[in-house]
Coordinates of C-alpha atoms in Angstrom, one line a residue:
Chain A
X25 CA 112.9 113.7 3.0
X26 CA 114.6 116.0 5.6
X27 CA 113.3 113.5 8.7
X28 CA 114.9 110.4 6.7
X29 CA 118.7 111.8 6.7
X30 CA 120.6 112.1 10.0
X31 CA 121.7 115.8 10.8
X32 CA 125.6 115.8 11.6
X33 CA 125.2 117.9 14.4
X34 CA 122.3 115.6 16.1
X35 CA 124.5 112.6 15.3
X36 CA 127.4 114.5 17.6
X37 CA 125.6 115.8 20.2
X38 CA 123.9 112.5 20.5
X39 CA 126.8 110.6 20.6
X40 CA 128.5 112.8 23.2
X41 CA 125.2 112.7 25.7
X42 CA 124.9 109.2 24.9
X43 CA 128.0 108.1 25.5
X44 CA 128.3 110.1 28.7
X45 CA 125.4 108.4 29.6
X46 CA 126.1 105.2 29.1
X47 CA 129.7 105.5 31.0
X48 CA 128.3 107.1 34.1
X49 CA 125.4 104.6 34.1
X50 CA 127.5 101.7 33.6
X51 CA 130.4 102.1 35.7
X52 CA 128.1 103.9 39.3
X53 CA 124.6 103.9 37.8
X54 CA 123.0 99.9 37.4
X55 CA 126.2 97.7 39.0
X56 CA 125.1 98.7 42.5
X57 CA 121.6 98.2 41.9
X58 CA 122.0 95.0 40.4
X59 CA 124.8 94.1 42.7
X60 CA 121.9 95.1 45.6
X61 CA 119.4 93.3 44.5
X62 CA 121.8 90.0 43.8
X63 CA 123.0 90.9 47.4
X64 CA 119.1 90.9 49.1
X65 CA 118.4 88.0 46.9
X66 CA 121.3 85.9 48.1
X67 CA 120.0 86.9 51.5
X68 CA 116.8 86.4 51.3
X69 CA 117.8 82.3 50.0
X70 CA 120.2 82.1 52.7
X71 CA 117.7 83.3 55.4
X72 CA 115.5 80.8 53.8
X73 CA 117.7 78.0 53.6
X74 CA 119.1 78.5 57.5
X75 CA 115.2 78.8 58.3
X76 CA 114.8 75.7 56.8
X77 CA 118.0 73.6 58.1
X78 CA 116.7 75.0 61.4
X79 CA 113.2 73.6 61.1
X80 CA 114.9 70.5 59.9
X81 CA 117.2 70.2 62.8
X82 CA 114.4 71.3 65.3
X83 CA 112.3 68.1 63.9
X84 CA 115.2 65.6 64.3
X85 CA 115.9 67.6 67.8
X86 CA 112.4 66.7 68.6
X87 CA 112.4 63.2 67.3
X88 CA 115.6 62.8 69.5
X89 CA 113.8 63.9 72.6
X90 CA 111.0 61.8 71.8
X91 CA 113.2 58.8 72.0
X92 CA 114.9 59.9 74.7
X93 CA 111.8 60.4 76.6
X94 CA 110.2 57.3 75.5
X95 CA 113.7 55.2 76.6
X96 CA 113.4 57.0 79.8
X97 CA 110.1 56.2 80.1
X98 CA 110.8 52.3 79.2
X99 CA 113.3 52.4 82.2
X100 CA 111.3 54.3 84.4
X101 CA 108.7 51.5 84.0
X102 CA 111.5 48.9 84.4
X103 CA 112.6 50.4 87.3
X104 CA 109.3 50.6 88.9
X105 CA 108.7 47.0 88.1
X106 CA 111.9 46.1 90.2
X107 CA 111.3 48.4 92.8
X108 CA 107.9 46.8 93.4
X109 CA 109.2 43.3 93.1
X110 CA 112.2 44.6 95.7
X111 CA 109.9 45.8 97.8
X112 CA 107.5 42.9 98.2
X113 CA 110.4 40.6 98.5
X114 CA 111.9 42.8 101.3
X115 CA 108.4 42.7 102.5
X116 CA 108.2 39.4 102.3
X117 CA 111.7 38.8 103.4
X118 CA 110.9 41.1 106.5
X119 CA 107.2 39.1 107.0
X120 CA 109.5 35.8 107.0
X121 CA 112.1 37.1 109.4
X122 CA 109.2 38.4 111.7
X123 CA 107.2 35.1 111.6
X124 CA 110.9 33.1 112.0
X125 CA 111.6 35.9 114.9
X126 CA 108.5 35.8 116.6
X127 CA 108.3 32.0 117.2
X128 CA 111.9 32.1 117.8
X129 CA 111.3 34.4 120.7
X130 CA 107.7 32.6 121.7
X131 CA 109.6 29.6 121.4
X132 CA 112.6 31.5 124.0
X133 CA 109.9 32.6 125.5
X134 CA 108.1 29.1 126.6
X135 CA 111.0 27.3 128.0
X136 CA 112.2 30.6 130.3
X137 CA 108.6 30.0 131.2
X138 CA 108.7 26.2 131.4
X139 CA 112.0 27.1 133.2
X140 CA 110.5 30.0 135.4
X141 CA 107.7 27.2 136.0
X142 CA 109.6 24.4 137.0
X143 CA 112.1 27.1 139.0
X144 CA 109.3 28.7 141.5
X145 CA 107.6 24.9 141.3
X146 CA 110.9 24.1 142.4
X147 CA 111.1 26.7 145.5
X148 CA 107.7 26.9 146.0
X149 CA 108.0 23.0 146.7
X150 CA 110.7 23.5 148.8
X151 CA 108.9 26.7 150.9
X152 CA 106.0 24.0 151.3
X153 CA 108.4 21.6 152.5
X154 CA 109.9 24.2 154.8
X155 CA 106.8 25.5 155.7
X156 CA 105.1 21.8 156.2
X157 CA 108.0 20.5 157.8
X158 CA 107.5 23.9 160.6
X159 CA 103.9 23.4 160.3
X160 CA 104.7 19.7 161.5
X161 CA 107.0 20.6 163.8
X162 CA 104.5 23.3 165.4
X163 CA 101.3 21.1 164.9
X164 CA 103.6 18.1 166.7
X165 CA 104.7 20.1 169.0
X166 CA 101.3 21.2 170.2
X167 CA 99.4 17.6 169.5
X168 CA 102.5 15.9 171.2
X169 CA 102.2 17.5 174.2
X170 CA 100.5 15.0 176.2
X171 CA 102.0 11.2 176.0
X172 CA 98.8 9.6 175.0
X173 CA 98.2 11.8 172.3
X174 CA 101.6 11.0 171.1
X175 CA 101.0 7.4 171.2
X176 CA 97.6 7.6 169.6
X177 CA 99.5 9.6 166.7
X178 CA 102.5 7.3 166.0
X179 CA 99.9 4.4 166.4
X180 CA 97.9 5.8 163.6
X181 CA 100.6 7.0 161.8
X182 CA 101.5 3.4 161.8
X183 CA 98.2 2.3 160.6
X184 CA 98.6 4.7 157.5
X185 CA 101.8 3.4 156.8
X186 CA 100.7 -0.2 156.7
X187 CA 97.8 0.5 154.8
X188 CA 99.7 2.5 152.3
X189 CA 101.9 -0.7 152.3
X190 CA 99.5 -3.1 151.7
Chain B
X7 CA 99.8 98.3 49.2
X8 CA 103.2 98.8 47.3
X9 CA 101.9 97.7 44.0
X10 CA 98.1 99.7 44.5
X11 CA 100.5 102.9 45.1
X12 CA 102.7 102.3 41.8
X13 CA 99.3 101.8 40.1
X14 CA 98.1 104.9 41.2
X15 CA 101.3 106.8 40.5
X16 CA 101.1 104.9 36.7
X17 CA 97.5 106.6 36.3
X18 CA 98.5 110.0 37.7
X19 CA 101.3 110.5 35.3
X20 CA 99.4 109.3 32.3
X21 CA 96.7 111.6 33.3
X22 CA 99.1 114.6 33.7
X23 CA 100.7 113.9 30.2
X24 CA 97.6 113.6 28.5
X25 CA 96.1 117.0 30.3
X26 CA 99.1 118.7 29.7
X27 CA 98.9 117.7 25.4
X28 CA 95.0 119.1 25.9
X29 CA 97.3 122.2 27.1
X30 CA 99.4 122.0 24.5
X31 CA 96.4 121.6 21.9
X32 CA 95.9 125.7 23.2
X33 CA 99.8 126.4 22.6
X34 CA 99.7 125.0 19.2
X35 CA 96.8 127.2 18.3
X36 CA 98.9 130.4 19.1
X37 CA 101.6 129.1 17.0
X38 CA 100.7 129.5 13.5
X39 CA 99.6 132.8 14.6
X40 CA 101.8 134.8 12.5
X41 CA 101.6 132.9 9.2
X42 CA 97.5 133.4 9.8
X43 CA 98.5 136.9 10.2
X44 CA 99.5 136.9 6.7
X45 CA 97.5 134.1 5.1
X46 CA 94.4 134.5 7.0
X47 CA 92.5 131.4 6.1
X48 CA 95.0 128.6 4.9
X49 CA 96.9 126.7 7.5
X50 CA 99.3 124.4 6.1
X51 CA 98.7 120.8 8.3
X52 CA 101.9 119.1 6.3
X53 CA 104.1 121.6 7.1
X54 CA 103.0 122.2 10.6
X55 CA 103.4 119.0 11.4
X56 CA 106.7 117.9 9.9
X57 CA 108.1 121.8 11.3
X58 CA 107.0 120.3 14.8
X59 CA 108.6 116.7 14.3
X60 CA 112.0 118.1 12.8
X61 CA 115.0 120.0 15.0
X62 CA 114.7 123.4 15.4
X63 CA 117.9 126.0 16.1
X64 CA 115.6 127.8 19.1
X65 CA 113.4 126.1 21.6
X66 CA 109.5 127.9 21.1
X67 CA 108.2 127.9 24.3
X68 CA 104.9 129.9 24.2
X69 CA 103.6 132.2 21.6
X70 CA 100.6 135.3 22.3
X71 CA 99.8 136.9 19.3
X72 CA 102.7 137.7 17.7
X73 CA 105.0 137.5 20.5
X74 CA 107.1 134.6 21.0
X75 CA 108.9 133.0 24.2
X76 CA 111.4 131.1 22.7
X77 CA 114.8 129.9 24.1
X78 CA 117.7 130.9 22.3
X79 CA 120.0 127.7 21.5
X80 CA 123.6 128.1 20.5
X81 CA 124.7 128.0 16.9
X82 CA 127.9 126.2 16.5
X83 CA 129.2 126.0 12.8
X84 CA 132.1 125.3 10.9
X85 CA 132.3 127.1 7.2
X86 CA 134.7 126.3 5.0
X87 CA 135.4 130.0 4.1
X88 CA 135.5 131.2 7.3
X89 CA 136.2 128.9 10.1
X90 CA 134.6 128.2 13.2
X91 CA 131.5 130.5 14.3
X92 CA 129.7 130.4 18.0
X93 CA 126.9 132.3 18.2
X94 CA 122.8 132.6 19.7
X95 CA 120.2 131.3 17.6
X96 CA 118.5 134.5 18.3
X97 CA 121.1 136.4 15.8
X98 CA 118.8 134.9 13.4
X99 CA 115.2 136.5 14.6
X100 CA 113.6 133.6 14.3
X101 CA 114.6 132.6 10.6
X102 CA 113.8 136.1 9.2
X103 CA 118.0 137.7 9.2
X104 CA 121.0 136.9 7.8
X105 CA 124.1 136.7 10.5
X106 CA 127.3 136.9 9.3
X107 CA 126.2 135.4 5.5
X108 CA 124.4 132.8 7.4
X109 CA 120.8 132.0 7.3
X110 CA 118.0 129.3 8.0
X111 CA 116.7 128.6 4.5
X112 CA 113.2 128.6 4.1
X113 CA 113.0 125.9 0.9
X114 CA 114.6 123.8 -0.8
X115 CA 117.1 120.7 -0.2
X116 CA 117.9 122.1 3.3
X117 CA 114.6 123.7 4.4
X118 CA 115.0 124.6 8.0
X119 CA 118.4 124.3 8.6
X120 CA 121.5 126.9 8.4
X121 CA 123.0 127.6 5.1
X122 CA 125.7 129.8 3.6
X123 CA 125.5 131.3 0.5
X124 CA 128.2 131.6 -1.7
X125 CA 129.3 134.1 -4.2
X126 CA 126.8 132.7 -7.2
X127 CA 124.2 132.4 -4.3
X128 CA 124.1 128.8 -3.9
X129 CA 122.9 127.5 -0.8
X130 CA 126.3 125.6 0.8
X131 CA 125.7 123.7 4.3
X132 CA 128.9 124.6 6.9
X133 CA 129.7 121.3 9.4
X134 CA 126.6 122.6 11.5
X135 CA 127.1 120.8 15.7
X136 CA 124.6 123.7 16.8
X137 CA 123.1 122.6 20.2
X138 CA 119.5 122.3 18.6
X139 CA 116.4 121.7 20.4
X140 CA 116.8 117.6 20.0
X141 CA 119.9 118.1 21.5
X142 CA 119.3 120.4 24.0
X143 CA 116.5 118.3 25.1
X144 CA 118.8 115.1 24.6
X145 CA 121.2 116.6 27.7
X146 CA 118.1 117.7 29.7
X147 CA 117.1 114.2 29.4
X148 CA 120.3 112.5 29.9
X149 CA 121.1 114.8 32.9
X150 CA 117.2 113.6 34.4
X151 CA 118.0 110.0 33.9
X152 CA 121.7 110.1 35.1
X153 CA 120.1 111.7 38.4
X154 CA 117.2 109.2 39.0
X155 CA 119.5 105.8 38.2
X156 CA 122.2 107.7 40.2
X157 CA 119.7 108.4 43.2
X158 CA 118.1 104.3 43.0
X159 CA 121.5 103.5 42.9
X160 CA 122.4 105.7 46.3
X161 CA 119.5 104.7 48.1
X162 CA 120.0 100.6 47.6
X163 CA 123.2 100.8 48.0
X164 CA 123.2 102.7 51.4
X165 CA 120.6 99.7 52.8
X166 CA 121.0 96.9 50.4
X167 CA 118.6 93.9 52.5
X168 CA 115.4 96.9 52.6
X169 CA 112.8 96.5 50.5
X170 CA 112.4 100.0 49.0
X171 CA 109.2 101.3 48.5
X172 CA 107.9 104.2 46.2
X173 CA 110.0 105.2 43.2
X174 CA 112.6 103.5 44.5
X175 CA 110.6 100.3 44.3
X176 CA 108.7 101.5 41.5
X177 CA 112.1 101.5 39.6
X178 CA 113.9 98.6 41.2
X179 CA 110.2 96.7 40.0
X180 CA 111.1 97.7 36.3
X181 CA 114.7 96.9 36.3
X182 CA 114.5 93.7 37.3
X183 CA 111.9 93.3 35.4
X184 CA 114.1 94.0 31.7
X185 CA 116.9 92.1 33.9
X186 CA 115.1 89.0 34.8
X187 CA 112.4 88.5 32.0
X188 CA 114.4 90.5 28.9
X189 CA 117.9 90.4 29.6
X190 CA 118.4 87.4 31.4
X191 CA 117.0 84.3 29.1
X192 CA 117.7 85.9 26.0
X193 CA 122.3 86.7 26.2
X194 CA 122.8 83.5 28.3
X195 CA 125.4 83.0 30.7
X196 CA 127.0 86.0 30.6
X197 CA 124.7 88.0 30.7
X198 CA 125.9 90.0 33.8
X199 CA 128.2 91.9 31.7
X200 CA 125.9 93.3 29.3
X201 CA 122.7 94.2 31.2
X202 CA 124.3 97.4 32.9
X203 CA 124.6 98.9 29.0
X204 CA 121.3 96.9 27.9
X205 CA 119.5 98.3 30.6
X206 CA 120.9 102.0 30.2
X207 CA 119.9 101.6 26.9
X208 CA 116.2 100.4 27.6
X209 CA 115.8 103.7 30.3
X210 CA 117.3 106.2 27.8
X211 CA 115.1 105.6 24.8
X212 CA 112.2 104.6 27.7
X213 CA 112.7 108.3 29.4
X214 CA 113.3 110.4 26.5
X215 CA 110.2 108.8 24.8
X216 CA 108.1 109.9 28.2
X217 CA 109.7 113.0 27.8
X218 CA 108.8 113.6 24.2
X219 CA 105.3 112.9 25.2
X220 CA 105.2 116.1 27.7
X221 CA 104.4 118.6 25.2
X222 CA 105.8 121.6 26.3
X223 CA 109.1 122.7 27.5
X224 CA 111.4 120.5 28.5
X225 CA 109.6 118.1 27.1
X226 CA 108.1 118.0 23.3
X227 CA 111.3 117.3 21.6
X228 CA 111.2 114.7 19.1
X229 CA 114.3 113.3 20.1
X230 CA 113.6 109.1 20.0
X231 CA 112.0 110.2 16.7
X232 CA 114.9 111.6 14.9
X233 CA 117.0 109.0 13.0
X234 CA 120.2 111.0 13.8
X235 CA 119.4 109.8 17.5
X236 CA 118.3 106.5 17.1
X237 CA 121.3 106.0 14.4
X238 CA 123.7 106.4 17.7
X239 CA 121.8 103.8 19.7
X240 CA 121.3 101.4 16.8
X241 CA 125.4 101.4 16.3
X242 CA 126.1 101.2 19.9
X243 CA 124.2 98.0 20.2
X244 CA 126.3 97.3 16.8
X245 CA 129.6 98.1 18.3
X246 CA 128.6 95.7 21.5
X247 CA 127.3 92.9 19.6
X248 CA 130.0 92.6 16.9
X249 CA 133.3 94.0 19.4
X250 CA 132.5 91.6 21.9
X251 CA 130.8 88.5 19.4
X252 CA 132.7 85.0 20.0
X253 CA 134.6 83.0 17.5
X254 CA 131.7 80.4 16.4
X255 CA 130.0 83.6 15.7
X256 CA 132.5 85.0 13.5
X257 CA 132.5 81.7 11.7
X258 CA 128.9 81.7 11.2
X259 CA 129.3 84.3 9.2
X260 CA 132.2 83.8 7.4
X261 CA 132.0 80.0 6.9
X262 CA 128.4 79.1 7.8
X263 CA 127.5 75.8 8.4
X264 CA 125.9 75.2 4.8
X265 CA 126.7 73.2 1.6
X266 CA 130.3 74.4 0.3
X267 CA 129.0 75.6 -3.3
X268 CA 126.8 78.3 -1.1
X269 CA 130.1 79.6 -0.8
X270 CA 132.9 78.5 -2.4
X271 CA 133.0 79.6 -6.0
X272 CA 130.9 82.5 -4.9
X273 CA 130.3 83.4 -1.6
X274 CA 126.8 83.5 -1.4
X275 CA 125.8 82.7 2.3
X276 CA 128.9 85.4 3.9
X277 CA 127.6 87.9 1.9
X278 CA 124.2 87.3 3.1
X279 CA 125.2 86.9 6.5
X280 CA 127.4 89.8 6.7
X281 CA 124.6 92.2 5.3
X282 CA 122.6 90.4 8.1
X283 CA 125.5 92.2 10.8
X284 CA 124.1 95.7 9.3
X285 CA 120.6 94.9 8.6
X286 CA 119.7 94.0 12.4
X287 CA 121.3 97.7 13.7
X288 CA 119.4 99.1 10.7
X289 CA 116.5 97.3 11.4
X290 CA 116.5 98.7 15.3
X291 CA 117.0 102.4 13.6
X292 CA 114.2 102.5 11.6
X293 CA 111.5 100.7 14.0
X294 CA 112.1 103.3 17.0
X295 CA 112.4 106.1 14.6
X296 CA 109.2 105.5 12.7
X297 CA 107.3 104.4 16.1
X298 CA 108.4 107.4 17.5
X299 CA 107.6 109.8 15.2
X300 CA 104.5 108.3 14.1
X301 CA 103.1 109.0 17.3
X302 CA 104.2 112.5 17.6
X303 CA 102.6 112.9 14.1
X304 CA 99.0 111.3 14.9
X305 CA 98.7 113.6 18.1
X306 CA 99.9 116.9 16.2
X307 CA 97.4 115.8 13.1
X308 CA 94.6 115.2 15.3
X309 CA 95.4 118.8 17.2
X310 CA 95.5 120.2 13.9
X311 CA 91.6 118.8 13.4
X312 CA 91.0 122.1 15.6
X313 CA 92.2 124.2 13.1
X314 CA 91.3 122.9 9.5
X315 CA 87.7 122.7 10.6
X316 CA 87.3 126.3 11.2
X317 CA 86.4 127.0 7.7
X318 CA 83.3 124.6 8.0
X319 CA 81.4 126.5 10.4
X320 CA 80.7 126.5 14.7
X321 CA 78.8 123.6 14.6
X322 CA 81.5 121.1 12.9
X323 CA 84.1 123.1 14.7
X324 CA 83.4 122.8 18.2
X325 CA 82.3 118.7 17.6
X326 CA 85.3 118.3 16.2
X327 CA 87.1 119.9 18.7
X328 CA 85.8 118.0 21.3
X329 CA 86.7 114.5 19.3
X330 CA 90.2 115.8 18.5
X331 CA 90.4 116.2 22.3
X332 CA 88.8 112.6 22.8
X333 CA 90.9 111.1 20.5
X334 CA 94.4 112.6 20.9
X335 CA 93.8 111.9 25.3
X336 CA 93.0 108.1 23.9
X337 CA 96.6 108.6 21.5
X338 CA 98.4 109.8 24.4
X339 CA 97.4 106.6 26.1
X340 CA 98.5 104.0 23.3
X341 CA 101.6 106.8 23.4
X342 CA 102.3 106.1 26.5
X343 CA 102.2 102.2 26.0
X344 CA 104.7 102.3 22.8
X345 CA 106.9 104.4 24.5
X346 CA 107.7 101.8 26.7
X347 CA 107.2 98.6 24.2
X348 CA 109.3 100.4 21.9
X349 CA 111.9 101.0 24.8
X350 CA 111.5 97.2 25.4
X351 CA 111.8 96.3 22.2
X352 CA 114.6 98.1 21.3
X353 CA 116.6 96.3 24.6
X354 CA 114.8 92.9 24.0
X355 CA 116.6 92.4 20.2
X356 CA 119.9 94.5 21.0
X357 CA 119.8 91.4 23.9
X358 CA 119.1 88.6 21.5
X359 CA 121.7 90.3 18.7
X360 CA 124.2 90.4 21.7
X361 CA 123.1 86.3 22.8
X362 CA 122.9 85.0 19.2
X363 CA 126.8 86.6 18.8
X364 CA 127.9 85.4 22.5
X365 CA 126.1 82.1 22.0
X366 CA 127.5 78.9 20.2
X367 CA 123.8 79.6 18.3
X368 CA 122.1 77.1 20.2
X369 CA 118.5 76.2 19.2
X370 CA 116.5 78.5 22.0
X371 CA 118.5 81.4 21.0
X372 CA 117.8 80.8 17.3
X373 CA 114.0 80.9 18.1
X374 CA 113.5 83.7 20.7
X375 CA 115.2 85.5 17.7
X376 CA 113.0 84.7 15.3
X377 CA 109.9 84.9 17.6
X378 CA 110.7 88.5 18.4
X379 CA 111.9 89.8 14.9
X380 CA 108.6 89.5 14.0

């Protein structure tokens, strides 16, 4: 069988074109394809890996801001809770200070009356005098004119004097 | 999208292959023109069909009546007598002349094939490297497959994070597939160092089988079907496994792991396991070689049908024209699947030959190999 025995010549020619074949390929023909491919693969896991760090730290990024938010919201209500109580004491405070004020100054403001009071009672006694004791004078003067009439005044003047006595 | 257009691009090339053997069913009926000429009704089948599966010193491209396009190879031989000769295959006018005492006998021990004769006219064969058609077609081949691995190469190396698309894709798909499901779990570790050769190995045999399945020039050559060719690859996966194999494979073989009377007195288990070293390459020869050629044979027999049922008549003829046409498009199909399994399974042992001899033979070595040897 011819087909069964390899021909020499075959067997050179293959192993030349074969051999050619598999140095080209070898050293410039599958290392940069494979070396590509390891290359894109590598990338492809990184990319994957920093997307996944990133979700990672976006969650705990979140989470942090959560708790910040609900700290801030914890203080904000405790500082709403003081300012309210501050502010209905200073209310209160201010309430008490008017009420102490106020009767202070009503109380101020009674005995400058009282004062006032007793002041123009004071003049307004003394213009009566003044004016009483003119008033006498004139009124004397006028009644006392004649000596009868004088008489008949001190004599009842008198009477008054001892009735008021006795 | 990417994967519908490699489908489509998987269907168009079978279809092209197996319309242009339908072609070639045509071309083949022009070729035993001349010996109709002189033996009208007999048409030899055998030796049509073992003529088209051997080497040939010309390349016949076409044949009308009795003219023939063939391309003229070159005829390199070395006689013993007288030296180095160079000359065109067509010196020989297509196996009818003599040329300087040399001819292209036509029976006997070297039927087809340049002898010399010598002064009692015995046929003597000279150290014959002529650039046959096998070989010519092997350095068509190799030059093809050099420029497409060369060209992947440029292209994914200029943008290395793209996802190519096309036959860039369509190739980058396939290698990674013999890297990542062949390759990879079957050497171990290492396994980076080998794949460049495993894989050149898997795309040579791969595109000259395609190749061989084109039926007319460049394609047609029997080339994965010659044993001188599939002798070459078998050793270089020889040379790899055993020139690279690791110490606790070497002791394997020389002091298996066995009782000491298997080898001792007589060393019965090194001598089987050193005819193992040449059985596997042998193993890897044969299989390709037969595959191969088996195929080549079914689709010329089944063109032949054409021919050997002239004699019965236009009725039987023409039906069995049309089923040899039915059946060698369906051939071309299952052709077109062992030219890639047999590609594959060519890289898939020379892998587990190079694991079992890089490996400290662990167990999922030991069984891959025997799962796939069979």
């Amino acid at each position: 069988m011819s087909l069964l025995t390899p021909e020499p010549g075959l067997l050179f020619w293959m192993t030349i074109s074969f051999g050619i074949v598999v140095i080209i390929l070898v050293k410039y023909g599958f290392p940069p394809i494979l070396k590509s491919v390891e290359k894109r693969n590598n990338y492809i896991e990184e990319s994957l890996k920093s997307a996944r760090e990133a979700k990672e730290e976006l969650s705990k990024v979140k989470e942090t801001s959560e708790l910040i938010l609900a700290d801030a919201r914890k203080e904000q209500r405790v500082i709403l809770k003081e300012a309210s109580r501050l502010s209905e004491q200073i209310m209160n405070e201010a309430r008490e200070n008017a009420v102490i004020e106020s009767e202070k100054m009503i109380t101020k403001a009674r005995t400058q009356i009282n004062a006032d009071k007793e002041e123009a009672l004071k003049s307004i006694r003394s213009e009566v005098t003044k004016l009483s004791v003119a008033l006498t004078e004139k009124i004397l003067r006028e009644k006392l004119s004649s000596e009868k009439e004088l008489m008949g005044m001190i004599d009842r003047l008198l009477d008054e004097i001892e009735i008021s006595k006795s | 999208m990417r994967y519908k257009f490699n489908y489509i691009l998987l269907l168009v090339i079978m279809f092209y292959a197996s319309s242009l053997n339908i072609g070639a069913a045509n071309s083949v009926i022009d070729h035993p023109a001349p010996e109709k000429a002189v033996v009208e009704e007999e048409l030899n089948v055998k030796e049509l069909i073992l003529g088209h599966l051997a080497d040939s010193y010309e390349w016949h491209v076409w044949s009308n009546g009795e003219k023939h396009i063939t391309i003229s190879l070159p005829v390199i031989l070395h006689s013993k007598s007288s030296g180095w000769h160079f000359f065109s295959s067509s010196k020989f006018n297509h196996g009818n002349s003599i040329y300087k005492g040399f001819q292209i006998a036509s029976k006997g021990e070297y039927n087809g094939k340049i002898v010399e004769l010598d002064g009692e006219g015995n046929e003597i064969r000279p150290l014959d490297l002529s650039m046959t058609k096998n070989a010519a077609a092997l350095i068509i081949n190799s030059i093809i497959l050099i420029a497409i691995i060369l060209a992947v190469a440029r292209v994914m190396k200029r943008d290395p994070l793209k996802s190519n698309k096309g036959f860039t894709g369509l190739m980058e798909m396939v290698i990674l597939m013999i890297e990542d499901e062949v390759i990879k779990p079957t050497v171990g570790k290492d396994y980076k160092r080998y794949s460049p050769f495993l894989l050149t190995v898997f795309f040579f045999i791969f595109i000259n089988n395609l190749i061989g399945l084109i039926p007319f020039f460049p394609g047609g050559a029997n080339v994965t079907g010659n044993i001188a060719v599939t002798m070459v690859l078998a050793i270089a996966t020889f040379i790899v496994v055993n020139f690279t194999g690791s110490k606790a494979y070497y002791k394997e073989i020389f002091w298996p792991d066995v009782p000491t009377w298997l080898k001792v007195p007589f060393p019965l288990m090194p001598i089987i396991e050193v005819v193992g070293i040449f059985t596997k390459p042998f193993a890897l020869m044969i299989r390709l070689f037969a595959n191969i050629m088996a195929g080549h044979a079914i689709v010329l027999g089944l063109t032949c049908l054409v021919f050997i049922t002239v004699s019965l008549g236009p009725a039987i003829n023409s039906s069995m024209t049309a089923l040899s046409v039915v059946f060698s498009v369906f051939i071309n199909f299952v052709e077109l699947l062992v030219a890639f399994i047999q590609a594959y399974v060519f890289t898939l042992l020379s892998a587990v030959f190079v694991g079992l001899a890089r490996d400290d033979h662990s167990e999922d070595n030991k069984k891959v190999a025997e799962s796939s040897v069979t």
